[in-house]
Short mmCIF file of C-alpha atoms in Angstrom, two decimals:
data_model
loop_
_atom_site.label_atom_id
_atom_site.label_comp_id
_atom_site.label_asym_id
_atom_site.label_seq_id
_atom_site.Cartn_x
_atom_site.Cartn_y
_atom_site.Cartn_z
CA UNK A 1 498.22 187.34 149.33
CA UNK A 2 495.08 185.78 151.11
CA UNK A 3 492.72 187.90 148.84
CA UNK A 4 494.46 186.69 145.77
CA UNK A 5 494.20 183.13 146.98
CA UNK A 6 490.73 183.67 147.70
CA UNK A 7 490.04 185.11 144.24
CA UNK A 8 491.82 182.27 142.63
CA UNK A 9 489.73 179.69 144.51
CA UNK A 10 486.44 181.41 143.61
CA UNK A 11 487.57 181.29 139.79
CA UNK A 12 488.31 177.68 140.24
CA UNK A 13 484.88 176.92 141.85
CA UNK A 14 483.30 178.85 139.14
CA UNK A 15 485.19 176.98 136.31
CA UNK A 16 484.36 173.74 137.70
CA UNK A 17 480.53 174.68 138.36
CA UNK A 18 480.39 175.92 134.69
CA UNK A 19 482.11 172.79 133.25
CA UNK A 20 479.80 170.31 135.36
CA UNK A 21 477.63 168.56 132.48
CA UNK A 22 473.92 168.82 132.80
CA UNK A 23 472.07 165.76 134.35
CA UNK A 24 470.68 163.85 131.50
CA UNK A 25 467.35 162.31 131.39
CA UNK A 26 467.09 158.73 132.47
CA UNK A 27 464.98 156.06 131.10
CA UNK A 28 463.92 153.42 133.80
CA UNK A 29 461.88 151.19 131.46
CA UNK A 30 461.43 151.03 127.71
CA UNK A 31 460.66 147.45 127.66
CA UNK A 32 462.64 146.29 124.92
CA UNK A 33 464.49 143.43 126.72
CA UNK A 34 462.82 140.42 128.41
CA UNK A 35 464.38 141.62 131.73
CA UNK A 36 462.30 144.82 131.49
CA UNK A 37 459.16 142.69 131.89
CA UNK A 38 460.48 139.92 134.29
CA UNK A 39 461.23 142.71 137.11
CA UNK A 40 457.26 143.39 137.32
CA UNK A 41 455.00 141.56 139.50
CA UNK A 42 451.53 141.95 141.26
CA UNK A 43 451.42 143.84 144.35
CA UNK A 44 450.16 141.67 147.00
CA UNK A 45 449.41 143.42 150.33
CA UNK A 46 448.62 141.44 153.68
CA UNK A 47 445.28 143.22 154.18
CA UNK A 48 442.32 140.74 153.15
CA UNK A 49 440.36 144.21 152.16
CA UNK A 50 442.90 145.18 149.87
CA UNK A 51 443.31 141.89 147.89
CA UNK A 52 442.85 142.49 144.14
CA UNK A 53 442.53 140.03 141.09
CA UNK A 54 445.85 139.53 139.54
CA UNK A 55 447.09 141.32 136.57
CA UNK A 56 448.47 139.57 133.61
CA UNK A 57 452.06 141.21 132.57
CA UNK A 58 453.65 140.73 129.40
CA UNK A 59 455.55 142.30 126.60
CA UNK A 60 453.44 143.57 123.39
CA UNK A 61 454.41 145.15 120.01
CA UNK A 62 451.50 147.38 120.21
CA UNK A 63 451.47 151.05 121.47
CA UNK A 64 455.05 151.28 121.82
CA UNK A 65 456.32 154.79 122.10
CA UNK A 66 460.08 153.95 122.52
CA UNK A 67 461.47 151.28 120.30
CA UNK A 68 459.31 148.48 119.33
CA UNK A 69 457.73 147.01 122.44
CA UNK A 70 455.61 148.21 125.25
CA UNK A 71 454.55 146.64 128.56
CA UNK A 72 450.80 145.16 128.25
CA UNK A 73 448.92 145.04 131.69
CA UNK A 74 445.62 142.80 131.29
CA UNK A 75 443.16 143.38 134.39
CA UNK A 76 440.69 140.82 135.94
CA UNK A 77 438.76 143.54 137.52
CA UNK A 78 439.45 145.30 140.93
CA UNK A 79 439.26 148.62 142.54
CA UNK A 80 443.10 149.37 142.65
CA UNK A 81 444.89 146.33 140.94
CA UNK A 82 448.57 147.09 140.95
CA UNK A 83 451.95 146.01 139.63
CA UNK A 84 455.17 146.64 141.27
CA UNK A 85 459.10 146.79 140.46
CA UNK A 86 462.12 147.15 142.74
CA UNK A 87 464.61 147.28 139.74
CA UNK A 88 464.86 151.19 140.15
CA UNK A 89 467.82 153.51 141.22
CA UNK A 90 467.57 154.03 144.88
CA UNK A 91 468.40 157.86 144.46
CA UNK A 92 466.25 160.12 142.43
CA UNK A 93 467.36 163.40 143.99
CA UNK A 94 468.82 164.83 140.83
CA UNK A 95 465.68 164.56 138.87
CA UNK A 96 462.53 166.86 139.23
CA UNK A 97 459.85 165.24 136.64
CA UNK A 98 458.51 161.75 136.26
CA UNK A 99 456.91 161.09 132.93
CA UNK A 100 455.23 157.68 131.63
CA UNK A 101 453.59 156.97 128.33
CA UNK A 102 450.07 155.43 128.98
CA UNK A 103 447.81 154.12 126.12
CA UNK A 104 444.39 153.22 127.04
CA UNK A 105 440.92 152.13 125.23
CA UNK A 106 438.59 154.37 127.34
CA UNK A 107 438.47 157.16 129.91
CA UNK A 108 439.84 156.05 133.02
CA UNK A 109 442.41 156.81 135.96
CA UNK A 110 445.72 155.54 135.99
CA UNK A 111 448.30 156.38 138.65
CA UNK A 112 452.00 155.70 139.62
CA UNK A 113 453.45 155.31 143.15
CA UNK A 114 456.88 155.59 144.46
CA UNK A 115 457.67 154.17 147.82
CA UNK A 116 460.80 155.03 150.05
CA UNK A 117 462.36 153.07 152.86
CA UNK A 118 460.06 154.85 155.34
CA UNK A 119 457.02 155.01 153.27
CA UNK A 120 453.83 153.43 154.50
CA UNK A 121 450.47 152.71 153.10
CA UNK A 122 448.07 153.83 155.75
CA UNK A 123 445.19 156.05 155.08
CA UNK A 124 444.79 159.70 155.71
CA UNK A 125 447.04 162.89 155.06
CA UNK A 126 450.00 161.84 157.56
CA UNK A 127 450.46 158.59 155.93
CA UNK A 128 449.76 159.85 152.54
CA UNK A 129 452.71 162.14 152.32
CA UNK A 130 455.21 159.51 153.00
CA UNK A 131 454.79 158.10 149.51
CA UNK A 132 455.05 159.76 146.16
CA UNK A 133 451.89 159.33 143.86
CA UNK A 134 450.64 160.78 140.63
CA UNK A 135 447.16 159.93 139.20
CA UNK A 136 445.76 161.09 136.03
CA UNK A 137 442.72 161.20 134.03
CA UNK A 138 443.52 159.52 130.89
CA UNK A 139 441.58 159.84 127.47
CA UNK A 140 441.33 156.96 124.86
CA UNK A 141 444.65 156.52 123.06
CA UNK A 142 448.17 157.79 123.93
CA UNK A 143 448.82 159.67 127.17
CA UNK A 144 451.82 161.05 128.72
CA UNK A 145 451.39 161.07 132.64
CA UNK A 146 453.83 163.76 134.17
CA UNK A 147 454.52 164.42 137.84
CA UNK A 148 456.48 166.66 140.09
CA UNK A 149 459.04 164.45 142.02
CA UNK A 150 459.46 167.01 144.81
CA UNK A 151 456.20 169.04 144.93
CA UNK A 152 457.19 170.37 148.59
CA UNK A 153 459.83 169.84 151.29
CA UNK A 154 457.87 167.97 153.70
CA UNK A 155 456.60 164.78 151.58
CA UNK A 156 457.90 162.13 149.26
CA UNK A 157 460.02 162.20 147.51
CA UNK A 158 462.40 163.61 149.92
CA UNK A 159 465.56 162.66 151.77
CA UNK A 160 464.00 161.78 154.92
CA UNK A 161 462.11 158.86 153.78
CA UNK A 162 465.22 157.33 152.93
CA UNK A 163 466.24 155.51 149.84
CA UNK A 164 463.66 154.84 146.79
CA UNK A 165 462.66 151.00 146.98
CA UNK A 166 459.66 150.49 144.53
CA UNK A 167 457.79 151.80 141.54
CA UNK A 168 454.07 150.87 141.12
CA UNK A 169 451.44 151.29 138.41
CA UNK A 170 447.75 150.86 138.92
CA UNK A 171 444.44 151.47 137.31
CA UNK A 172 441.49 152.41 139.24
CA UNK A 173 438.09 150.33 138.97
CA UNK A 174 439.50 148.00 136.26
CA UNK A 175 437.13 146.40 133.85
CA UNK A 176 437.50 142.51 133.51
CA UNK A 177 439.63 141.69 130.64
CA UNK A 178 440.91 145.23 129.51
CA UNK A 179 444.49 146.02 128.87
CA UNK A 180 446.42 149.12 129.14
CA UNK A 181 450.06 149.88 127.69
CA UNK A 182 453.03 151.49 129.49
CA UNK A 183 456.33 152.64 127.66
CA UNK A 184 459.12 154.94 127.95
CA UNK A 185 459.14 155.31 131.87
CA UNK A 186 461.52 158.11 132.32
CA UNK A 187 463.08 160.67 134.79
CA UNK A 188 463.76 164.32 133.87
CA UNK A 189 466.16 166.99 135.49
CA UNK A 190 463.71 169.67 133.76
CA UNK A 191 461.16 171.10 136.24
CA UNK A 192 457.45 170.73 135.52
CA UNK A 193 455.55 173.81 135.10
CA UNK A 194 452.50 173.15 137.03
CA UNK A 195 451.05 176.76 137.60
CA UNK A 196 447.33 176.52 138.31
CA UNK A 197 444.89 178.31 135.82
CA UNK A 198 443.08 181.15 137.43
CA UNK A 199 439.35 180.88 137.73
CA UNK A 200 436.87 183.76 137.94
CA UNK A 201 433.51 183.02 139.67
CA UNK A 202 430.52 185.26 139.14
CA UNK A 203 428.34 186.06 141.99
CA UNK A 204 424.61 185.90 141.26
CA UNK A 205 422.82 188.59 142.74
CA UNK A 206 425.55 191.09 142.93
CA UNK A 207 428.11 192.49 140.33
CA UNK A 208 431.22 190.63 141.96
CA UNK A 209 433.41 188.55 140.14
CA UNK A 210 435.93 186.70 142.58
CA UNK A 211 438.67 184.18 142.69
CA UNK A 212 437.39 181.91 145.22
CA UNK A 213 435.00 181.59 148.36
CA UNK A 214 437.89 183.02 150.53
CA UNK A 215 438.16 186.16 148.07
CA UNK A 216 434.49 186.79 148.60
CA UNK A 217 434.54 186.47 152.41
CA UNK A 218 437.36 189.01 152.50
CA UNK A 219 435.41 191.45 150.23
CA UNK A 220 432.37 191.07 152.42
CA UNK A 221 433.58 190.53 155.88
CA UNK A 222 432.77 194.26 156.79
CA UNK A 223 429.11 193.65 156.45
CA UNK A 224 429.16 190.65 158.64
CA UNK A 225 426.82 190.95 161.87
CA UNK A 226 426.83 188.40 164.66
CA UNK A 227 423.96 186.27 164.27
CA UNK A 228 421.15 185.26 166.43
CA UNK A 229 420.64 181.61 167.21
CA UNK A 230 417.39 180.47 165.49
CA UNK A 231 415.15 177.36 165.78
CA UNK A 232 413.51 175.41 162.89
CA UNK A 233 410.15 176.87 164.22
CA UNK A 234 411.54 180.38 163.61
CA UNK A 235 412.22 179.27 159.95
CA UNK A 236 408.80 178.02 159.65
CA UNK A 237 407.12 180.93 160.96
CA UNK A 238 409.16 183.16 158.68
CA UNK A 239 408.29 181.18 155.77
CA UNK A 240 404.39 181.44 156.71
CA UNK A 241 404.67 185.09 157.37
CA UNK A 242 406.47 185.68 153.86
CA UNK A 243 403.68 183.72 151.92
CA UNK A 244 400.98 185.82 153.54
CA UNK A 245 402.79 188.98 152.40
CA UNK A 246 403.57 187.65 148.83
CA UNK A 247 399.93 186.87 148.48
CA UNK A 248 398.89 190.47 148.83
CA UNK A 249 400.84 191.39 145.68
CA UNK A 250 400.86 188.08 143.66
CA UNK A 251 397.46 186.28 144.45
CA UNK A 252 398.43 183.28 142.41
CA UNK A 253 401.66 182.88 144.60
CA UNK A 254 402.13 179.22 145.59
CA UNK A 255 404.41 177.62 148.29
CA UNK A 256 406.55 174.43 148.64
CA UNK A 257 409.00 172.79 151.13
CA UNK A 258 411.19 170.37 149.68
CA UNK A 259 412.63 168.15 152.33
CA UNK A 260 412.74 164.30 152.17
CA UNK A 261 409.99 162.52 154.38
CA UNK A 262 407.85 165.52 154.38
CA UNK A 263 404.64 165.47 152.73
CA UNK A 264 405.79 162.70 150.56
CA UNK A 265 408.47 164.39 148.93
CA UNK A 266 411.42 161.90 147.94
CA UNK A 267 413.60 164.34 145.90
CA UNK A 268 417.01 165.10 147.83
CA UNK A 269 420.04 163.40 147.04
CA UNK A 270 423.34 164.00 148.92
CA UNK A 271 426.58 162.06 149.23
CA UNK A 272 429.94 163.14 151.05
CA UNK A 273 433.23 162.55 149.31
CA UNK A 274 436.96 164.26 149.88
CA UNK A 275 439.39 165.29 147.48
CA UNK A 276 441.78 166.03 150.06
CA UNK A 277 445.24 165.74 149.13
CA UNK A 278 447.98 164.55 148.81
CA UNK A 279 447.53 162.60 145.57
CA UNK A 280 448.49 159.50 147.40
CA UNK A 281 445.36 158.74 149.47
CA UNK A 282 443.72 157.25 146.59
CA UNK A 283 441.35 154.88 148.85
CA UNK A 284 440.45 157.80 150.92
CA UNK A 285 439.49 159.62 147.75
CA UNK A 286 437.58 156.93 146.13
CA UNK A 287 435.37 156.36 149.32
CA UNK A 288 431.70 157.28 148.59
CA UNK A 289 429.22 158.06 151.80
CA UNK A 290 426.15 158.51 150.32
CA UNK A 291 423.74 156.76 152.85
CA UNK A 292 425.29 158.37 156.00
CA UNK A 293 423.09 159.91 158.36
CA UNK A 294 425.31 162.98 158.69
CA UNK A 295 428.39 164.18 156.94
CA UNK A 296 431.10 167.03 156.93
CA UNK A 297 430.51 170.43 155.12
CA UNK A 298 433.69 172.38 155.19
CA UNK A 299 435.90 173.58 152.43
CA UNK A 300 435.74 172.83 148.50
CA UNK A 301 437.90 169.47 148.99
CA UNK A 302 435.60 168.12 151.97
CA UNK A 303 431.92 168.94 151.41
CA UNK A 304 429.00 166.87 150.12
CA UNK A 305 427.35 167.04 146.76
CA UNK A 306 423.48 167.93 147.32
CA UNK A 307 420.36 167.89 144.90
CA UNK A 308 416.99 168.87 145.14
CA UNK A 309 414.35 168.18 142.73
CA UNK A 310 412.62 170.99 141.85
CA UNK A 311 410.62 169.85 138.94
CA UNK A 312 407.21 170.52 140.47
CA UNK A 313 407.79 174.30 140.11
CA UNK A 314 406.44 175.20 136.66
CA UNK A 315 409.31 176.32 134.30
CA UNK A 316 409.68 179.97 133.93
CA UNK A 317 407.97 180.80 137.38
CA UNK A 318 409.03 183.75 139.28
CA UNK A 319 410.75 182.97 142.44
CA UNK A 320 409.53 185.29 145.18
CA UNK A 321 411.27 183.57 148.14
CA UNK A 322 413.47 180.73 148.57
CA UNK A 323 415.73 179.72 151.32
CA UNK A 324 418.21 176.67 151.80
CA UNK A 325 418.07 175.30 155.01
CA UNK A 326 420.93 173.03 156.56
CA UNK A 327 420.93 171.89 160.26
CA UNK A 328 424.26 171.22 161.97
CA UNK A 329 424.27 167.99 164.02
CA UNK A 330 426.84 168.90 166.71
CA UNK A 331 427.51 172.18 167.92
CA UNK A 332 431.26 171.78 167.57
CA UNK A 333 432.28 175.25 167.53
CA UNK A 334 436.10 175.84 168.15
CA UNK A 335 438.17 179.03 168.29
CA UNK A 336 439.05 178.87 164.68
CA UNK A 337 435.79 178.04 163.32
CA UNK A 338 433.20 179.85 165.24
CA UNK A 339 430.60 181.34 163.13
CA UNK A 340 428.87 183.47 166.01
CA UNK A 341 432.24 185.32 166.69
CA UNK A 342 433.89 185.77 163.37
CA UNK A 343 433.04 186.60 159.54
CA UNK A 344 432.58 183.53 157.30
CA UNK A 345 431.26 182.89 154.08
CA UNK A 346 429.60 180.00 152.33
CA UNK A 347 428.97 179.62 148.61
CA UNK A 348 426.67 177.66 146.48
CA UNK A 349 428.64 176.15 143.25
CA UNK A 350 426.50 174.26 140.66
CA UNK A 351 427.42 170.88 139.33
CA UNK A 352 427.48 170.11 135.65
CA UNK A 353 427.24 166.39 135.78
CA UNK A 354 424.68 163.94 136.43
CA UNK A 355 426.20 162.31 139.44
CA UNK A 356 424.93 159.32 140.99
CA UNK A 357 424.54 159.33 144.99
CA UNK A 358 425.96 155.90 145.61
CA UNK A 359 428.69 155.95 142.88
CA UNK A 360 430.18 159.57 143.07
CA UNK A 361 433.61 160.31 144.70
CA UNK A 362 436.67 162.48 143.95
CA UNK A 363 437.62 160.59 140.68
CA UNK A 364 434.11 160.16 139.23
CA UNK A 365 430.51 161.21 139.16
CA UNK A 366 429.18 157.99 138.28
CA UNK A 367 430.33 154.35 137.15
CA UNK A 368 433.07 154.78 134.46
CA UNK A 369 432.12 158.40 134.26
CA UNK A 370 434.93 160.50 135.43
CA UNK A 371 435.45 164.10 136.24
CA UNK A 372 438.16 166.20 134.19
CA UNK A 373 440.20 166.64 137.40
CA UNK A 374 440.25 165.46 141.13
CA UNK A 375 437.10 166.56 142.80
CA UNK A 376 435.60 168.15 139.74
CA UNK A 377 437.82 171.12 139.87
CA UNK A 378 437.88 171.71 136.08
CA UNK A 379 436.24 175.04 135.10
CA UNK A 380 437.15 175.09 131.38
CA UNK A 381 435.35 174.24 128.35
CA UNK A 382 432.47 171.66 129.35
CA UNK A 383 433.35 172.36 133.16
CA UNK A 384 432.82 169.76 135.92
CA UNK A 385 431.22 172.52 137.99
CA UNK A 386 429.92 175.96 136.79
CA UNK A 387 432.14 178.73 137.51
CA UNK A 388 429.31 180.67 139.35
CA UNK A 389 428.08 181.20 142.80
CA UNK A 390 424.28 180.66 143.16
CA UNK A 391 423.83 181.73 146.69
CA UNK A 392 426.31 183.16 149.21
CA UNK A 393 426.45 184.28 152.71
CA UNK A 394 427.39 183.41 156.32
CA UNK A 395 426.25 180.49 158.42
CA UNK A 396 424.34 181.57 161.73
CA UNK A 397 424.89 178.50 164.22
CA UNK A 398 422.96 175.37 164.43
CA UNK A 399 420.15 176.50 162.16
CA UNK A 400 421.56 177.83 158.90
CA UNK A 401 419.64 179.42 156.24
CA UNK A 402 420.81 180.95 152.95
CA UNK A 403 418.94 183.08 150.38
CA UNK A 404 418.26 180.83 147.70
CA UNK A 405 416.25 182.85 145.20
CA UNK A 406 418.85 183.13 142.41
CA UNK A 407 419.62 179.06 142.77
CA UNK A 408 416.03 178.04 142.40
CA UNK A 409 415.52 180.60 139.39
CA UNK A 410 418.84 179.19 137.90
CA UNK A 411 417.23 175.69 137.80
CA UNK A 412 413.78 176.49 136.72
CA UNK A 413 414.44 179.08 134.20
CA UNK A 414 414.52 176.29 131.36
CA UNK A 415 418.12 177.17 130.37
CA UNK A 416 420.19 175.18 132.92
CA UNK A 417 419.94 171.39 133.89
CA UNK A 418 419.76 170.71 137.66
CA UNK A 419 422.64 168.56 138.69
CA UNK A 420 422.58 170.05 142.14
CA UNK A 421 425.48 171.81 143.91
CA UNK A 422 428.11 171.74 146.35
CA UNK A 423 427.99 174.06 149.52
CA UNK A 424 431.54 174.90 150.64
CA UNK A 425 433.13 177.53 152.81
CA UNK A 426 435.94 179.69 153.32
CA UNK A 427 437.11 177.71 156.64
CA UNK A 428 436.13 180.35 159.09
CA UNK A 429 433.38 177.99 159.91
CA UNK A 430 433.18 174.07 159.97
CA UNK A 431 430.26 171.90 160.03
CA UNK A 432 431.98 168.81 161.55
CA UNK A 433 428.70 166.98 161.16
CA UNK A 434 425.42 168.16 159.48
CA UNK A 435 422.45 166.16 158.71
CA UNK A 436 421.76 164.79 155.71
CA UNK A 437 418.49 163.38 154.01
CA UNK A 438 419.08 160.10 155.90
CA UNK A 439 418.58 161.73 159.42
CA UNK A 440 416.10 160.05 161.38
CA UNK A 441 414.18 163.04 162.38
CA UNK A 442 412.71 164.42 159.37
CA UNK A 443 412.67 167.84 160.36
CA UNK A 444 416.72 167.79 160.87
CA UNK A 445 416.96 166.99 157.11
CA UNK A 446 418.30 169.55 154.47
CA UNK A 447 415.38 171.58 152.90
CA UNK A 448 414.48 174.44 150.35
CA UNK A 449 411.68 176.56 151.16
CA UNK A 450 410.15 178.25 148.07
CA UNK A 451 407.36 180.91 147.28
CA UNK A 452 406.78 181.03 143.30
CA UNK A 453 404.10 182.61 141.13
CA UNK A 454 403.38 180.55 137.91
CA UNK A 455 404.09 182.54 134.73
#
């Protein structure tokens, strides 16, 4: 009898589950009624540094994608002008995807933020995970912004942050007088397929093709040897000796040291910016540190861009010797990041955009010039960065050198524009503070040593 009852109950539950209707998509706003407009207002924050020019909010019959009307937002400039509504359901747990149609006149970055009861607006990762955000790089015309509402189990949107309390929409670095149009803001029970596209990187000087610097590091870990700490005097002595050797077989060989402030050279550019997640730390990602004396050099999402002007080397010259030299400002080795005790790998990834030192950040490479993906992580047609590693190898401690022959040859062969590079690693070493081109002591500044033979 108990077994029969159990079977009957199981069957009942199965029928009930099968009969449960699927969750329907929910339209939050299609802006057909005045009340859909009236519930939106400007986000005003108490911190004076976050004060933004007001946004004009109104209905429009232009660029509607659902019905006849849209929400028109007209900006008066500002870095993060934002509008907000609290007229939304407080429980989004049945839904997996957020979508909104956005029409714009130029390439730009538009985003949406969802705040819950326990969300906060502070900087950094720990604060960023308390709020849900989706930023998107838009093209002129109609775009659909889509985001996964539950990207993981530790960040918003999640039950531990309480009820949903507000929805916000913003435009990054708004132009005075420009407008964007929002329509058909909706939630879907359908899960969003966000599987990343795999990229293969060619490693110059080898026959290797790898998936990442981590992949390269694993493949070459067996070749790693404990480094011997060196000085800049050692680097200079090696360079002088290499030049004397080169002149024996290449009597026309010439040499050059590319270091800002040395022998009148002023061709270095470097700027640190972070594309560290989550998507909600927009202010962190927009920060530019192009004039700092030191910067972090770490993984792909936390490293500076650098560029060295090599135009004094004749096009097509044969590069006989080249070294990239980066000096650590603080010897902050730790158990997890000690380059003298464990294998580590660094790579040089060339940029494909003409970035501006004082303007570049995780969203843009210059004023009104945007990456195709956050942090320049687009490697498809017309990539942000080229899927090739021009140089690679472990670091050595305070004074770090990498063979730079293939990199210099790449930029002086007449086929590739020199838009600089990002040096980034596999996380087994961490230059928490490395000297930049603004270092007060000229010898500590980054440098490239080159010996070449004109054609």
